[in-house]
C-alpha atoms as one frame of an Amber mdcrd trajectory, in Angstrom:
protein
 -20.732 109.703 112.900 -17.699 111.545 114.301 -17.257 112.327 117.787 -19.334
 115.633 118.832 -17.595 118.225 119.150 -18.438 121.533 120.645 -16.680 123.537
 117.987 -16.408 127.839 117.311 -16.426 129.255 114.005 -14.768 133.117 113.966
 -16.297 134.198 111.111 -19.817 134.455 109.822 -19.110 134.973 106.024 -19.161
 132.639 102.785 -16.832 130.570 104.535 -17.484 130.723 107.938 -21.581 129.710
 106.950 -20.250 126.862 104.563 -17.613 125.575 108.090 -20.801 125.421 110.189
 -22.985 123.383 107.854 -20.652 120.806 107.071 -19.820 120.837 110.871 -23.197
 120.643 112.208 -23.843 118.241 109.481 -21.456 116.141 110.700 -22.516 116.236
 114.231 -21.178 118.960 116.255 -22.281 121.987 118.246 -20.845 124.397 116.528
 -21.303 128.323 117.418 -20.756 130.567 115.124 -19.417 134.663 116.465 -19.110
 137.893 113.829 -18.515 141.191 114.267 -20.772 142.241 111.938 -24.625 142.201
 112.245 -24.004 139.368 109.205 -25.829 141.476 106.547 -23.313 142.938 103.793
 -19.577 142.663 103.359 -17.748 140.669 100.191 -19.861 137.463 100.850 -22.756
 140.102 100.219 -22.229 141.900  97.382 -19.528 139.703  95.168 -21.059 138.694
  91.728 -22.139 135.254  92.448 -20.279 133.199  89.999 -19.449 129.699  90.790
 -16.840 129.830  88.628 -14.197 126.499  87.537 -12.815 128.857  85.015 -11.365
 130.881  86.921  -8.323 128.563  86.733  -5.318 131.272  87.286  -4.941 132.798
  90.658  -4.300 136.860  91.315  -0.289 135.809  91.823   0.372 135.219  87.735
   3.399 136.519  85.220   3.324 140.819  84.714   0.720 141.352  88.077   2.987
 143.213  89.885   3.930 144.607  87.003   0.595 146.236  86.034  -0.076 146.869
  89.182   2.634 149.445  89.513   1.678 151.101  86.503  -1.819 151.182  87.708
  -0.872 152.981  90.612  -0.644 156.085  88.992  -4.761 155.704  87.251  -7.470
 156.158  90.274  -9.876 154.281  87.989  -7.515 151.327  87.275  -9.190 147.949
  87.877  -6.013 146.805  90.296  -5.262 149.465  92.201  -2.677 148.552  95.608
  -1.896 151.332  97.414   1.789 151.616  98.838   2.823 152.194 102.079   5.530
 151.603 104.556   3.129 148.999 106.996   6.086 146.462 107.335   2.972 143.625
 107.037   2.219 144.947 103.306   6.054 144.973 102.746   6.265 141.515 103.192
   2.808 140.614 101.522   3.966 142.931  98.190   7.716 141.201  98.364   5.712
 137.097  98.842   2.944 138.510  95.829   5.884 138.999  93.387   7.541 136.240
  94.316   4.587 134.285  93.273   4.149 135.841  90.060   5.914 133.660  87.947
   4.660 130.839  85.299   5.770 127.925  87.785   3.336 128.983  90.294   0.502
 129.188  87.650   1.206 125.720  86.047   1.176 123.834  89.753  -1.906 126.169
  90.443  -4.149 125.685  87.829  -5.579 121.429  88.538  -5.776 122.339  92.253
  -7.992 125.517  91.860 -10.318 123.844  88.999 -10.594 121.043  91.321 -12.135
 123.073  94.250 -13.725 125.454  92.497 -15.353 122.144  90.631 -16.074 120.695
  93.905 -17.732 123.875  95.423 -19.926 124.599  92.483 -21.107 121.233  92.634
 -21.618 120.810  96.204 -23.904 124.567  96.038 -26.849 122.322  93.837 -25.711
 119.664  96.232 -26.936 121.746  99.434 -30.131 123.535  97.206 -31.438 119.685
  96.628 -30.745 118.507  99.654 -32.493 121.102 101.885 -35.084 122.460  99.315
 -32.989 126.182  99.817 -34.832 128.250  97.025 -31.606 130.473  96.203 -31.265
 131.237  92.569 -28.863 128.165  91.195 -28.640 128.708  87.262 -26.684 127.142
  84.539 -26.027 129.821  82.049 -22.009 129.424  81.955 -20.105 132.313  82.018
 -18.916 135.268  79.065 -15.697 136.692  78.564 -16.656 139.598  76.430 -13.639
 141.333  74.554 -13.834 144.470  72.682 -10.042 143.916  71.276  -8.578 141.178
  69.151  -5.699 141.081  71.625  -7.889 140.182  74.823 -10.032 138.332  72.680
  -6.822 135.703  72.226  -5.364 135.955  75.382  -9.094 134.738  76.471  -8.688
 132.123  73.692  -5.721 130.956  74.922  -7.461 130.608  78.932 -10.296 128.928
  77.077  -7.981 126.408  74.996  -6.471 125.753  79.361  -9.668 125.119  80.824
 -11.059 122.787  78.297  -7.287 120.657  78.591  -8.846 120.659  82.334 -11.612
 119.318  80.615 -14.316 122.068  81.479 -16.401 122.830  78.892 -15.592 125.884
  77.409 -14.970 127.838  73.512 -14.207 131.092  72.087 -17.780 132.720  70.009
 -18.457 135.358  67.165 -19.969 138.668  68.604 -22.860 137.395  66.257 -23.122
 134.091  68.970 -23.417 136.034  71.679 -25.360 139.038  70.449 -28.008 135.947
  69.441 -27.339 134.636  73.416 -29.038 138.139  74.405 -31.122 139.639  71.764
 -32.386 142.277  73.900 -29.926 143.456  74.539 -26.784 145.924  72.305 -23.110
 144.851  72.465 -20.428 146.242  71.229 -17.733 143.579  71.485 -15.315 141.563
  68.829 -16.011 138.338  70.238 -16.133 135.823  73.519 -14.580 132.925  75.269
 -17.822 130.988  76.763 -17.456 129.269  80.026 -20.267 126.484  80.097 -18.815
 125.080  82.983 -19.857 127.780  85.410 -23.153 128.640  87.788 -24.607 131.591
  89.403 -26.624 132.912  92.056 -27.636 135.586  93.839 -25.454 135.931  96.915
 -28.051 137.979  99.633 -30.378 134.944  98.856 -28.168 132.037  99.440 -27.017
 133.579 102.889 -30.315 134.184 103.819 -31.357 130.897 103.779 -28.135 129.523
 105.146 -28.285 131.130 108.697 -32.251 130.381 109.217 -31.208 126.974 108.233
 -28.347 126.739 110.314 -30.453 128.554 113.500 -32.938 125.577 112.915 -30.198
 122.903 113.719 -29.307 124.802 116.685 -26.055 126.133 115.873 -25.220 129.406
 118.006 -25.168 132.774 115.815 -23.616 135.342 118.144 -23.738 138.470 115.706
 -22.038 142.277 116.520 -19.704 140.504 118.668 -16.170 141.022 118.441 -13.429
 138.319 119.014 -10.994 140.008 120.734  -7.773 137.366 122.653  -7.418 134.068
 122.408  -6.136 131.699 125.687  -3.872 129.345 125.002  -2.332 126.493 126.648
  -0.183 124.053 125.524   0.004 124.630 122.217  -3.975 124.481 121.594  -6.805
 127.533 122.074  -8.748 127.197 125.298 -11.067 129.592 124.753 -11.639 133.101
 122.604 -12.132 136.311 124.045 -15.251 138.138 122.865 -16.079 141.752 124.036
 -19.292 140.420 125.435 -18.290 137.069 127.307 -15.781 134.649 127.530 -16.249
 131.086 125.060 -14.581 127.772 125.730 -14.445 124.829 123.155 -12.972 121.782
 121.865 -11.852 122.938 117.952 -11.489 126.481 116.809 -12.177 127.520 112.690
 -10.832 130.993 112.009 -12.692 132.409 108.822 -12.438 135.781 109.808 -11.921
 136.976 106.137  -9.721 140.066 106.371  -9.442 139.823 110.036  -8.013 136.560
 110.115  -4.435 137.588 110.093  -4.980 139.858 113.692  -6.082 137.054 115.436
  -3.809 134.947 114.379  -0.698 136.933 115.593  -1.846 136.294 118.852  -1.166
 132.964 118.145   2.241 133.996 117.039   1.000 133.098 113.605   1.651 135.448
 110.407  -0.403 134.779 107.984   0.649 137.289 104.724  -3.152 138.206 104.177
  -4.069 141.637 102.683  -7.384 143.195 102.365  -8.740 143.671  98.296 -11.838
 145.904  97.891 -14.162 145.039  95.608 -17.320 147.362  94.550 -20.776 146.561
  93.355 -23.698 148.365  91.307 -27.204 147.470  90.934 -30.199 148.457  88.939
 -33.727 146.851  88.639 -33.866 149.031  85.251 -34.311 145.968  82.120 -30.785
 145.436  80.605 -31.311 142.907  78.610 -28.129 141.707  80.623 -29.279 137.691
  80.359 -25.976 136.016  80.737 -22.796 136.362  83.732 -20.713 138.297  81.738
 -17.127 139.869  82.756 -15.689 142.901  80.307 -12.337 141.520  79.482 -10.583
 144.799  79.316 -13.131 146.479  81.715 -12.481 143.860  84.461 -15.952 144.590
  84.968 -18.559 141.623  86.118 -22.175 141.976  85.457 -24.945 139.552  86.714
 -28.384 138.894  85.889 -29.322 138.187  89.553 -32.882 137.925  91.115 -34.696
 141.082  90.575 -31.697 143.101  89.820 -28.735 143.304  87.472 -25.313 143.558
  89.547 -21.974 145.336  87.954 -18.610 144.304  90.696 -14.928 145.060  90.136
 -11.958 146.586  91.210  -9.305 144.549  93.489  -8.113 147.239  95.660  -5.214
 146.587  98.066  -5.276 149.365 100.654  -5.869 148.418 103.971  -8.747 147.741
 105.891 -11.251 150.783 105.047 -15.207 150.711 103.640 -14.784 154.014 102.532
 -16.045 154.310  99.195 -13.676 155.879  95.847 -15.910 157.177  94.003 -13.279
 157.436  90.665 -13.358 153.011  90.809 -17.310 153.181  91.055 -17.466 155.410
  87.991 -14.983 153.412  86.587 -16.881 150.255  86.668 -20.499 151.853  85.458
 -17.725 153.732  82.804 -17.022 149.929  81.626 -20.876 148.954  81.263 -21.525
 151.546  78.931 -18.542 150.917  76.849 -19.616 147.143  75.873 -23.501 147.736
  76.394 -24.089 151.389  74.749 -27.609 150.952  75.535 -26.979 149.591  79.498
 -25.953 153.627  81.295 -25.600 153.442  85.288 -27.781 156.646  87.066 -25.799
 158.886  88.906 -28.767 156.992  92.216 -27.226 153.890  91.313 -23.769 154.965
  91.652 -24.444 156.513  94.720 -25.799 152.989  95.996 -22.545 150.976  95.583
 -21.342 149.136  98.057 -17.874 147.529  98.746 -16.904 144.626 100.863 -13.016
 143.231 101.578 -11.574 139.559 100.568  -8.620 138.191 102.019  -5.805 138.153
  99.409  -2.980 135.587 100.301   0.275 136.151  98.469  -0.179 133.610  95.944
  -3.480 134.166  95.133  -4.621 130.407  96.945  -6.681 130.107 100.122  -5.481
 129.123 103.451  -6.825 126.044 104.088  -5.856 123.092 107.039  -4.715 123.171
 110.263  -0.831 125.336 111.394   1.891 123.225 113.121   1.223 126.476 115.959
  -1.726 125.308 117.367  -3.210 122.101 117.278  -7.183 122.816 117.342  -7.237
 125.721 115.145  -8.410 125.148 111.055  -7.365 128.316 108.773 -10.028 129.287
 106.138  -9.005 132.685 104.610  -7.258 133.984 101.918  -9.877 133.001  98.921
  -8.659 136.737  97.088 -11.516 136.481  94.602 -12.620 132.922  94.724 -14.669
 132.862  98.220 -17.724 132.545  96.816 -17.197 130.102  94.981 -15.117 127.789
  97.092 -16.928 128.265 100.198 -19.304 124.971 100.159 -15.822 123.313  99.139
 -14.159 124.936 101.860 -16.471 124.171 104.789 -16.436 120.601 103.322 -11.660
 120.257 103.771 -13.080 121.993 107.202 -14.792 119.479 108.303 -13.207 116.791
 107.043  -9.768 117.823 108.550 -11.381 118.235 112.370 -12.814 114.548 111.754
  -9.584 113.392 110.636 -11.799 111.998 107.717 -10.857 111.704 103.946 -10.329
 114.554 102.516 -12.198 115.286  99.411  -9.036 116.412  97.130  -5.601 116.950
  98.376  -4.576 120.361 100.077  -1.092 120.980 100.522  -1.217 124.024  98.636
  -3.582 125.387 100.692  -1.062 124.608 103.872  -1.135 127.799 106.498   2.396
 127.227 106.450   3.443 126.973 103.393   6.552 129.223 102.687   6.135 132.032
 100.011
């Protein structure tokens, strides 16, 4: 057991709560601070995937070029809003430099390792704590309408197999046999049996209840506005309500992390990537988590409803709902599942969340040279849900100066782009 420390975690999403969970388990006194009511945002509206299959980071060859083309399509899966903002310009240039084959090749084994660790820790937490949240081992289907997309997905499946994951390409007939109660219009799919899925809201509610029972202090609707420092260390955080002291600090505030890190002269390049979700309680017959390969829409059979999620909209920090993007998700669903129609009412109930995106699509996990008692945990892009527990475990090991579950050099907050 580590020497008990007083630790403040800034951020109450999946990353922050996972950090609090493992730190409390290690014997520390933990306080979580979050500006929201902790009942919405990316940790609640995501697709719920635990996805070792997602080996390739967002920054990959051709992504920036495609993003520029899609700037003129209001319904595109990836939208990067151009603006004369210095932080955005620096991020864009760094993102463009990261979109190369060498970066992808180096990232694949690291992303696999942290994703497998995260997936397995969800199972460990459920077993050890007696949680009841949905956690199913059904895998993930990548559904393709064109042979070109199927060929691409087959290549990714082969990469996954080389990394030791279970994946294969299957026919449209096989997919139809897996889901006999729905209608499909596809040419085939790749099937990643290594993936699992959850209902995010269930896990978040159970984790908050558990943490409170264990003595973790949760301060919601409280915003950190400044940091007091002395000799390269944080001494306290100033919120809109009070000043709080601690021995160690964890910055896991998602898309808001870079704003706070600037106060330490630590310039994390982060942009908020907005994603949307629609859901229906109608019977869809969709019983396996599925990604519509060309449409970039994720579908998850959750407890009591089916969720449709998608888009990566990099347009600053805002929670406005772009109806055209919501329409695009709904239209994509019907193209692959002709019997499934999203109603106007379901679309009007759409919600969004902001995911923190680093320039190379890899998370920031670790300590910066600029602050001795700060551990950073952010920048997970679309993988935040998958990597929550693994990030929390690594943060606990970093603070306890214990042996790490895996190498984290690729995630260093001070890395150059």
